[in-house]
CSV table of C-alpha atoms in Angstrom, one decimal:
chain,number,residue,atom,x,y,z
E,263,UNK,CA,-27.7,-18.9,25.2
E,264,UNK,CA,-25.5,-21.2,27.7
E,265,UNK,CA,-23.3,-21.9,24.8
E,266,UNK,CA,-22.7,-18.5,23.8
E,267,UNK,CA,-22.0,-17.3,27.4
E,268,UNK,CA,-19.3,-19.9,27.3
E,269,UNK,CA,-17.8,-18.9,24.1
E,270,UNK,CA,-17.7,-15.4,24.9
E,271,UNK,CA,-16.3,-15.7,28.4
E,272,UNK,CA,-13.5,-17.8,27.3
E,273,UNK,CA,-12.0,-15.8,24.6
E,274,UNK,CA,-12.2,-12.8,27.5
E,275,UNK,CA,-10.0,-14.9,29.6
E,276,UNK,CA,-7.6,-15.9,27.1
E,277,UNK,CA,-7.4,-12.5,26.0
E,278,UNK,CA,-6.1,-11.3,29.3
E,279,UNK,CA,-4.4,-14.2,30.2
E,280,UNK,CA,-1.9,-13.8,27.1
E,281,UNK,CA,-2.2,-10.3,26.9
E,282,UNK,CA,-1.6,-9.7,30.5
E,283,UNK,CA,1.4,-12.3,30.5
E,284,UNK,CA,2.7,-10.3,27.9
E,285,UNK,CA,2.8,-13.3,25.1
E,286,UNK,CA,-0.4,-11.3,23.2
E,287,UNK,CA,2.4,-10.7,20.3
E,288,UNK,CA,3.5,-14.0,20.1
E,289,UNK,CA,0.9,-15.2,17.3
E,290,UNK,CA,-2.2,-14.5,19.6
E,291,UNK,CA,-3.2,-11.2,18.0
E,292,UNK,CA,-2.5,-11.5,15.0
E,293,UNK,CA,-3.8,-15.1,14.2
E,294,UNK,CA,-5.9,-16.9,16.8
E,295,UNK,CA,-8.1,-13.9,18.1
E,296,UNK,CA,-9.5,-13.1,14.5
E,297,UNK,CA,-10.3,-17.2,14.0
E,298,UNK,CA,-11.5,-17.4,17.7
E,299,UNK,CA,-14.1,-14.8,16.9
E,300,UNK,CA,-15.2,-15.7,13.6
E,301,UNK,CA,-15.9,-19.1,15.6
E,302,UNK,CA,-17.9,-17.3,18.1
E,303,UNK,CA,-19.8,-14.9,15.4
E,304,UNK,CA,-20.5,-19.0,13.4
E,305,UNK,CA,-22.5,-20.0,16.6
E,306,UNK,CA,-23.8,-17.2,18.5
E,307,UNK,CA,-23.8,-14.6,16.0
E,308,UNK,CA,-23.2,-11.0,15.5
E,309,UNK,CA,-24.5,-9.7,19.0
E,310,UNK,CA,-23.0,-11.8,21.2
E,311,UNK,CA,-19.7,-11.1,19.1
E,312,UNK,CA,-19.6,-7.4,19.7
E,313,UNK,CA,-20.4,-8.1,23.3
E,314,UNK,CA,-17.7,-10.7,24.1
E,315,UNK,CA,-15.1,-8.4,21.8
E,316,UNK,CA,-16.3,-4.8,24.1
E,317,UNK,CA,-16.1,-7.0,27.2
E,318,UNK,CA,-12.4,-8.4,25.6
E,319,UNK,CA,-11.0,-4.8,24.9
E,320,UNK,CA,-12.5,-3.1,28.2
E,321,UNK,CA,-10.4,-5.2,30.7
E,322,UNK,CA,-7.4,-5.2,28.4
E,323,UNK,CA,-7.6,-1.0,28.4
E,324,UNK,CA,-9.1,-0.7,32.1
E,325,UNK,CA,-7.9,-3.8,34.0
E,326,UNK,CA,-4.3,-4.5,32.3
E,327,UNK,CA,-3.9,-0.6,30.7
E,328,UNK,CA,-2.6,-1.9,27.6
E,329,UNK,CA,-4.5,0.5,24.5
E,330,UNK,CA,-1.6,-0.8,22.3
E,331,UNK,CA,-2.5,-4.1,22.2
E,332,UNK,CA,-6.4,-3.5,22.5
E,333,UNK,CA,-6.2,-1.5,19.5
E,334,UNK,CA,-4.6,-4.0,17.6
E,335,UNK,CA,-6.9,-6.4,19.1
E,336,UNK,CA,-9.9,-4.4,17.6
E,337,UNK,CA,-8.2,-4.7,14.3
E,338,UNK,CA,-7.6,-9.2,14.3
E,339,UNK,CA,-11.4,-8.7,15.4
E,340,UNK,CA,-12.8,-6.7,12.7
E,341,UNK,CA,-10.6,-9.1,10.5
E,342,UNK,CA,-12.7,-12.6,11.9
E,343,UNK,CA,-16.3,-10.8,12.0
E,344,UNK,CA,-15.0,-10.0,8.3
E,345,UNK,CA,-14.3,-13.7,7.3
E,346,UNK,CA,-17.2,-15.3,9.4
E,347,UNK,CA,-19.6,-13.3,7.4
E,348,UNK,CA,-17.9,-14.2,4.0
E,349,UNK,CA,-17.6,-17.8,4.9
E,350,UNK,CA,-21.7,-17.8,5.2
E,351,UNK,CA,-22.5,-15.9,2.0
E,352,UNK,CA,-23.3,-17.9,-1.1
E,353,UNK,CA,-20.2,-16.7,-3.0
E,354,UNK,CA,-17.1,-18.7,-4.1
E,355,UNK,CA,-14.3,-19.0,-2.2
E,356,UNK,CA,-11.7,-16.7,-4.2
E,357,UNK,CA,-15.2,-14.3,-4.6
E,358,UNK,CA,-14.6,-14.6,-0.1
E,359,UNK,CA,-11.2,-13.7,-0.2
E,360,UNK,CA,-11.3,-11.1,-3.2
E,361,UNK,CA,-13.5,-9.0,-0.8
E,362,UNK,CA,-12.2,-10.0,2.9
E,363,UNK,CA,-8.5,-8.9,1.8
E,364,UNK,CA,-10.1,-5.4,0.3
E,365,UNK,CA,-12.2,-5.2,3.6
E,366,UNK,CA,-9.1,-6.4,5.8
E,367,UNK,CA,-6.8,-4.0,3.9
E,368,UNK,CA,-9.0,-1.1,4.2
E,369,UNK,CA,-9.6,-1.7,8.2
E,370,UNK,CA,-5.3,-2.2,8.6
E,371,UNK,CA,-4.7,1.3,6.7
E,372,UNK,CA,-7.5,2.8,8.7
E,373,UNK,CA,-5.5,1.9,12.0
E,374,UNK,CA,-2.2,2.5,10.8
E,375,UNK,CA,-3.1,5.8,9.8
E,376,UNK,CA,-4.5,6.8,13.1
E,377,UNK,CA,-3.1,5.2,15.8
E,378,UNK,CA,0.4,4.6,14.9
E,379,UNK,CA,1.2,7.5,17.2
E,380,UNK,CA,-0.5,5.6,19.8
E,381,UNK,CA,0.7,2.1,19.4
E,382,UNK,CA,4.5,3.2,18.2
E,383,UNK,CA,4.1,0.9,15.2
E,384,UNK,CA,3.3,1.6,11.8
E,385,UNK,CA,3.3,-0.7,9.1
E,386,UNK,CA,3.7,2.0,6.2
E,387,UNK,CA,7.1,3.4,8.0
E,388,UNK,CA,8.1,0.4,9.0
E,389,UNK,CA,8.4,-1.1,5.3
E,390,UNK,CA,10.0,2.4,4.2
E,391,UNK,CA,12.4,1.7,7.2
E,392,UNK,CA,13.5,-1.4,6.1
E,393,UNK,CA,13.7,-1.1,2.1
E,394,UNK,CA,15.8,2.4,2.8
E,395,UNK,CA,18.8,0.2,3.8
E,396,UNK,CA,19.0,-1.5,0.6
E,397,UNK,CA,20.8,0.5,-1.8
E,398,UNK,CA,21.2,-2.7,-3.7
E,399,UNK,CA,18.1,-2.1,-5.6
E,400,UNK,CA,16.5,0.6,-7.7
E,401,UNK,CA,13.7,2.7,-7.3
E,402,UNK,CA,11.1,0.7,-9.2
E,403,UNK,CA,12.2,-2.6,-7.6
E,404,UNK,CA,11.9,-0.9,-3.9
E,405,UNK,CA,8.4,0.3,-4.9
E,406,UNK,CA,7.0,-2.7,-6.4
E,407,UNK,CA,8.7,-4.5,-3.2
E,408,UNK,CA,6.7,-1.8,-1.0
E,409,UNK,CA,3.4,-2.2,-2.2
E,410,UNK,CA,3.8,-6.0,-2.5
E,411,UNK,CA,5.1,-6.0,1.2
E,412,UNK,CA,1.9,-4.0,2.7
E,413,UNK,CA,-0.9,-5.9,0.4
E,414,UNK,CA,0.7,-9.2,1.7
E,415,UNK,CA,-0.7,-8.5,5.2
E,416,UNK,CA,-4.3,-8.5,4.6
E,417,UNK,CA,-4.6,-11.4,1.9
E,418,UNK,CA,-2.3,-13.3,4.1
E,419,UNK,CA,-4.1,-12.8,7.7
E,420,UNK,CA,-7.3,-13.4,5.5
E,421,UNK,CA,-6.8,-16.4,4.0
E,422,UNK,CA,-5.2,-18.0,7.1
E,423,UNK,CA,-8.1,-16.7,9.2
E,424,UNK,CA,-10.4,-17.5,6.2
E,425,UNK,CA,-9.3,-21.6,6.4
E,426,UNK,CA,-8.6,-21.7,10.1
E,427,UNK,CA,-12.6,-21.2,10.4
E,428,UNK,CA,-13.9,-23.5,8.3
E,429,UNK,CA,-12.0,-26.4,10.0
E,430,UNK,CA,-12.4,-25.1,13.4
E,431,UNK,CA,-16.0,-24.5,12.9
E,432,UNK,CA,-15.9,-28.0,10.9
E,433,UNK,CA,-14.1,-29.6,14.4
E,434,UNK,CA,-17.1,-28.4,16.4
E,435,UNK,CA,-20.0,-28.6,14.4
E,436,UNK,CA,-21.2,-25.0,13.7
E,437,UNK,CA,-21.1,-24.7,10.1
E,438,UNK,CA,-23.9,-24.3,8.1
E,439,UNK,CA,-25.1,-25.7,4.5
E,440,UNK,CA,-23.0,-23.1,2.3
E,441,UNK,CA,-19.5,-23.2,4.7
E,442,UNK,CA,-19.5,-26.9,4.7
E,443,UNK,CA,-19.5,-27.0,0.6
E,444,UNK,CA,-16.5,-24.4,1.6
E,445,UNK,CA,-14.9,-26.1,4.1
E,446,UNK,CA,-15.1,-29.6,1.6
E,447,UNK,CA,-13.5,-27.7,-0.9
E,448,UNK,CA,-10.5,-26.5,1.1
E,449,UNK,CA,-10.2,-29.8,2.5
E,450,UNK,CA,-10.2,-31.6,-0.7
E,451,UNK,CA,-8.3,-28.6,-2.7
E,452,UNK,CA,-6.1,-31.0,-4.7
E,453,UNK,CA,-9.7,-32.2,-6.4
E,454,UNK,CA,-11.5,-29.2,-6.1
E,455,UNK,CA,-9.2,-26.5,-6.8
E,456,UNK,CA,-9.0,-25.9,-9.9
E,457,UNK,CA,-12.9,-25.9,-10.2
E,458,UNK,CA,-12.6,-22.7,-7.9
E,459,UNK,CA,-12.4,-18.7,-9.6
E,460,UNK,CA,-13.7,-15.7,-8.9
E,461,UNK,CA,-17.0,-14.9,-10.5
E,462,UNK,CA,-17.8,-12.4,-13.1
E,463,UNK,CA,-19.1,-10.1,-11.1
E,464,UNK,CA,-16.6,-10.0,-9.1
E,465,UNK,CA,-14.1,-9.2,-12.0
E,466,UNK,CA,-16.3,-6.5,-12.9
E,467,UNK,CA,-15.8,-4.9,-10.2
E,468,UNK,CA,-12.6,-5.5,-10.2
E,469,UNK,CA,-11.9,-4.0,-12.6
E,470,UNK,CA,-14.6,-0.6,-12.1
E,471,UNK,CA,-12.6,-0.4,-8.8
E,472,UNK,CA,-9.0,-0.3,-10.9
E,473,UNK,CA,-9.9,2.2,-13.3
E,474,UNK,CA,-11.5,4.6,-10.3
E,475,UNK,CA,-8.2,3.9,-8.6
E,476,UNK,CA,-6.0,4.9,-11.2
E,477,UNK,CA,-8.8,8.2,-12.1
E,478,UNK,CA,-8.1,9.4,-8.7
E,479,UNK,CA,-4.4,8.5,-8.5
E,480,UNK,CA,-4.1,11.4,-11.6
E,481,UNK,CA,-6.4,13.9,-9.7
E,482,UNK,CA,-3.9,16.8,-8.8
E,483,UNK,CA,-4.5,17.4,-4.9
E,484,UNK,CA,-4.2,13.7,-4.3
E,485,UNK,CA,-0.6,13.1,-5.8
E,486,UNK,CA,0.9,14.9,-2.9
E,487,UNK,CA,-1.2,13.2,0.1
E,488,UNK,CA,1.2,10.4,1.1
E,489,UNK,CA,-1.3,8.7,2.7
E,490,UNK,CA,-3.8,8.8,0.3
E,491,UNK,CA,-1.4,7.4,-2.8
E,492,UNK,CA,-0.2,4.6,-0.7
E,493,UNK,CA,-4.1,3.3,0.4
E,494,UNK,CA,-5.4,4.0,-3.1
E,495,UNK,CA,-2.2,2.4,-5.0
E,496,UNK,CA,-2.2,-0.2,-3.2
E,497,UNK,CA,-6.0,-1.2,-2.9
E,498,UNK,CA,-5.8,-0.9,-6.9
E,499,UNK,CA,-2.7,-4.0,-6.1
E,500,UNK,CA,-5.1,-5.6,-3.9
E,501,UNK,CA,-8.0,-6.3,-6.6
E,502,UNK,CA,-5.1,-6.3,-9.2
E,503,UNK,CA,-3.8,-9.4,-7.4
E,504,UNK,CA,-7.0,-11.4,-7.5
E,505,UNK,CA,-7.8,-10.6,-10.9
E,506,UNK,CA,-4.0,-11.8,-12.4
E,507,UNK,CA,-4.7,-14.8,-10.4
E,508,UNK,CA,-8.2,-15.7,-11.8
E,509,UNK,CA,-6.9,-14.6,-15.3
E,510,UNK,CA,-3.7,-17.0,-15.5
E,511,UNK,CA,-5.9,-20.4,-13.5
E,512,UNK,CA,-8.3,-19.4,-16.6
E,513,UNK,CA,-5.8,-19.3,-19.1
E,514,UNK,CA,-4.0,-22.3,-18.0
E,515,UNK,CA,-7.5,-24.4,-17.5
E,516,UNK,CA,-8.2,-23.5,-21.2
E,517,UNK,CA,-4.5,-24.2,-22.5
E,518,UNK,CA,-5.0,-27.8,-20.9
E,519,UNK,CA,-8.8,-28.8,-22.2
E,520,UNK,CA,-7.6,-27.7,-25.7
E,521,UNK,CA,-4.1,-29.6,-25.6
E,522,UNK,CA,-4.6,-32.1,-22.6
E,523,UNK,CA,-0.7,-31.3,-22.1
E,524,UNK,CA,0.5,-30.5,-19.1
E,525,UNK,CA,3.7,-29.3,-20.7
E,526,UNK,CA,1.9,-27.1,-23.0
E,527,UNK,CA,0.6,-25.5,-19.9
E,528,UNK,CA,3.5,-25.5,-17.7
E,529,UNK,CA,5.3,-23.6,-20.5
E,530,UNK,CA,2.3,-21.1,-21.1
E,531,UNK,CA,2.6,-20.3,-17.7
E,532,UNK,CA,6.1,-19.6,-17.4
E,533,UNK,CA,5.3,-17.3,-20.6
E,534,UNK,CA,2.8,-15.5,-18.3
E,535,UNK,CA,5.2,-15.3,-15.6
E,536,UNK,CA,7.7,-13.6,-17.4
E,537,UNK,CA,5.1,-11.1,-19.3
E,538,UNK,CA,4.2,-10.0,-15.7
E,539,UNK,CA,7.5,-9.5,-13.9
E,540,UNK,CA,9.2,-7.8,-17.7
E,541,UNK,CA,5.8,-5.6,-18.9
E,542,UNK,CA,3.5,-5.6,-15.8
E,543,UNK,CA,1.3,-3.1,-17.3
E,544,UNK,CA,0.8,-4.0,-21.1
E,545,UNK,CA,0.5,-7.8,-19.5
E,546,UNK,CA,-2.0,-7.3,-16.9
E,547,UNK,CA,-4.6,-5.4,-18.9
E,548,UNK,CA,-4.0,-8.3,-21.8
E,549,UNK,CA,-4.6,-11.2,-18.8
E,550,UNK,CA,-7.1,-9.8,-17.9
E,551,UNK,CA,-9.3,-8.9,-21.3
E,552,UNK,CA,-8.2,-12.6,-22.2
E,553,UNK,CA,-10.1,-13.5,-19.3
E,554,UNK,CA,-13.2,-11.8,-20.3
E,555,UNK,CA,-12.9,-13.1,-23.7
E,556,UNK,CA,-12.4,-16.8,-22.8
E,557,UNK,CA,-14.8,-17.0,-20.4
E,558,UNK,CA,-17.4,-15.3,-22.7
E,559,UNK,CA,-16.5,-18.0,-25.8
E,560,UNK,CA,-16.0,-21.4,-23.4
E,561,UNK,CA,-18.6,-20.4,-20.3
E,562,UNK,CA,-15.7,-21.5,-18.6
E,563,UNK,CA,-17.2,-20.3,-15.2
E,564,UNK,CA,-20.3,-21.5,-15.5
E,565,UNK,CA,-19.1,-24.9,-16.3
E,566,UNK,CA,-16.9,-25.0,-13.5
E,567,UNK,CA,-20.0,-23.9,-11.3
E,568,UNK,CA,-22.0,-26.8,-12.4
E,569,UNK,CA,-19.6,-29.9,-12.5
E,570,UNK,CA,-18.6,-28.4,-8.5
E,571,UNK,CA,-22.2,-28.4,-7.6
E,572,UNK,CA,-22.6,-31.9,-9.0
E,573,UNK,CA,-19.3,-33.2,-6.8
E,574,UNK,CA,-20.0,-31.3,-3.5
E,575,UNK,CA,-24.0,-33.2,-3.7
E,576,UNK,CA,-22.1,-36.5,-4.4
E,577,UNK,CA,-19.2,-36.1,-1.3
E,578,UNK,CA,-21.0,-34.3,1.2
E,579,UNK,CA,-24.6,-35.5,1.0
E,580,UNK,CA,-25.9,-32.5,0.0
């Protein structure tokens, strides 16, 4: 209880200490007050979470009268309670992230959507701003830079909030059983990272969410909503992302067991690479039924599973 009260109370005064000396967009936002309340949600739960965060937002809005910046505040803090509750689940790490950066992504268009008018920013028309000076580049190129450019946000923030918890909460002992195998694996990711994919379910749905995605994309009233096309295309890139990512480790891990060449792989790879960026489509639905298929012949995944089980017990006492 003591401990909690001390959490809480000092992310409130570091919230209006940088956001009343006017440094709250100098990396405080956007990056230390989502890891500073994961921390807090780790130890004290969800509760005293919501509570410290009200407290947070209600002098920022009523004390300092800054709704910008307590709105976007709201948004880093839906983004740590989002990665403090992943870090604690019994899923994988990529499994985490796969579903923080659809959660995260879905939370930034929300507030982008509603309250640009409020806080005079907006991502969307900020990235349309920008790519409209470059006549260099065609049509296709700006739109696959657009989408790339706004999907970049949430897995970005998530995965930096994502590993900035596990060592804080490491550095002050609150993680439990599951987010200390995590936090072992990030630390050691040169030995353990390519033991590390997504699970099957989450490719499944994956790919359900793609396909409803796209079903929607060719429904007739939606192809004129702005709004809509832009947070459905680019929740389709989201999962798309994760699942080209998982397909190539998998393809590469299964290149390298069956030829033990690392220049076999490097060059299969490359292959992949340059499929992607010259047929994205065709290439992305082949990656990702290869996927499918390897892992259904080799158990790939469940392999992986077992021989990770088997180090984490040996390195962390477990």
């Amino acid at each position: 209880m003591t401990e909690a009260a001390m959490l809480s109370a000092a992310f409130v005064v570091l919230s209006v200490i940088f956001i009343g000396t006017g440094m709250g967009y100098l990396g405080y936002i956007d990056f230390i007050v989502p890891v500073l309340i994961a921390v807090i949600y780790l130890r004290c739960g969800f509760r005293y979470t919501i509570l410290s965060s009200i407290t947070s937002l209600m002098l920022i809005v009523f004390a300092i009268g800054d709704l910008a910046s307590a709105i976007f505040m709201s948004q880093s803090m839906i983004f740590g309670i989002i990665s403090a509750f992943l870090v604690s689940k019994k899923e994988s790490i990529l499994d985490d992230l796969f579903y923080g950066s659809i959660l995260s992504f879905i939370v930034m268009i929300f507030i982008d959507f509603n309250f640009s008018k409020i806080t005079g920013q907006s991502i969307i028309k900020g990235i349309e701003s920008e790519l409209s000076y470059v006549a260099i580049l065609g049509e296709e190129v700006k739109n696959a830079i657009f989408y790339l450019s706004i999907i970049s946000l949430p897995i970005g923030t998530m995965m930096l909030t994502y590993i900035f918890t596990l060592f804080l909460g490491k550095k002050f002992r609150f993680l439990d059983e599951v987010s200390n195998k995590k936090y072992i694996m990030i630390r050691n990711f040169k030995r353990y990272g390519s033991l590390i994919s997504c699970s099957r379910k989450s490719i499944f749905i994956g790919i359900i969410g793609i396909l409803t995605g796209i079903s929607f994309l060719n429904i007739r009233f939606i192809k004129p909503i702005a709004y809509c096309r832009i947070f459905i295309k680019s929740t389709v890139y989201v999962m798309l992302f994760f699942l080209i990512q998982d397909s190539i480790s998998l393809i590469n891990k299964t290149v390298y067991s069956l030829s033990h060449s690392r220049v076999n792989t490097l060059v299969v790879q490359l292959i992949l690479l340059f499929s992607l960026v010259k047929f994205f489509k065709i290439s992305s639905i082949t990656l990702i039924v290869c996927n499918l298929f390897i892992d259904k012949v080799f158990t790939i995944r469940k392999r992986q599973n077992e021989f990770l089980e088997k180090y984490l017990k040996i390195e962390g006492g477990i």
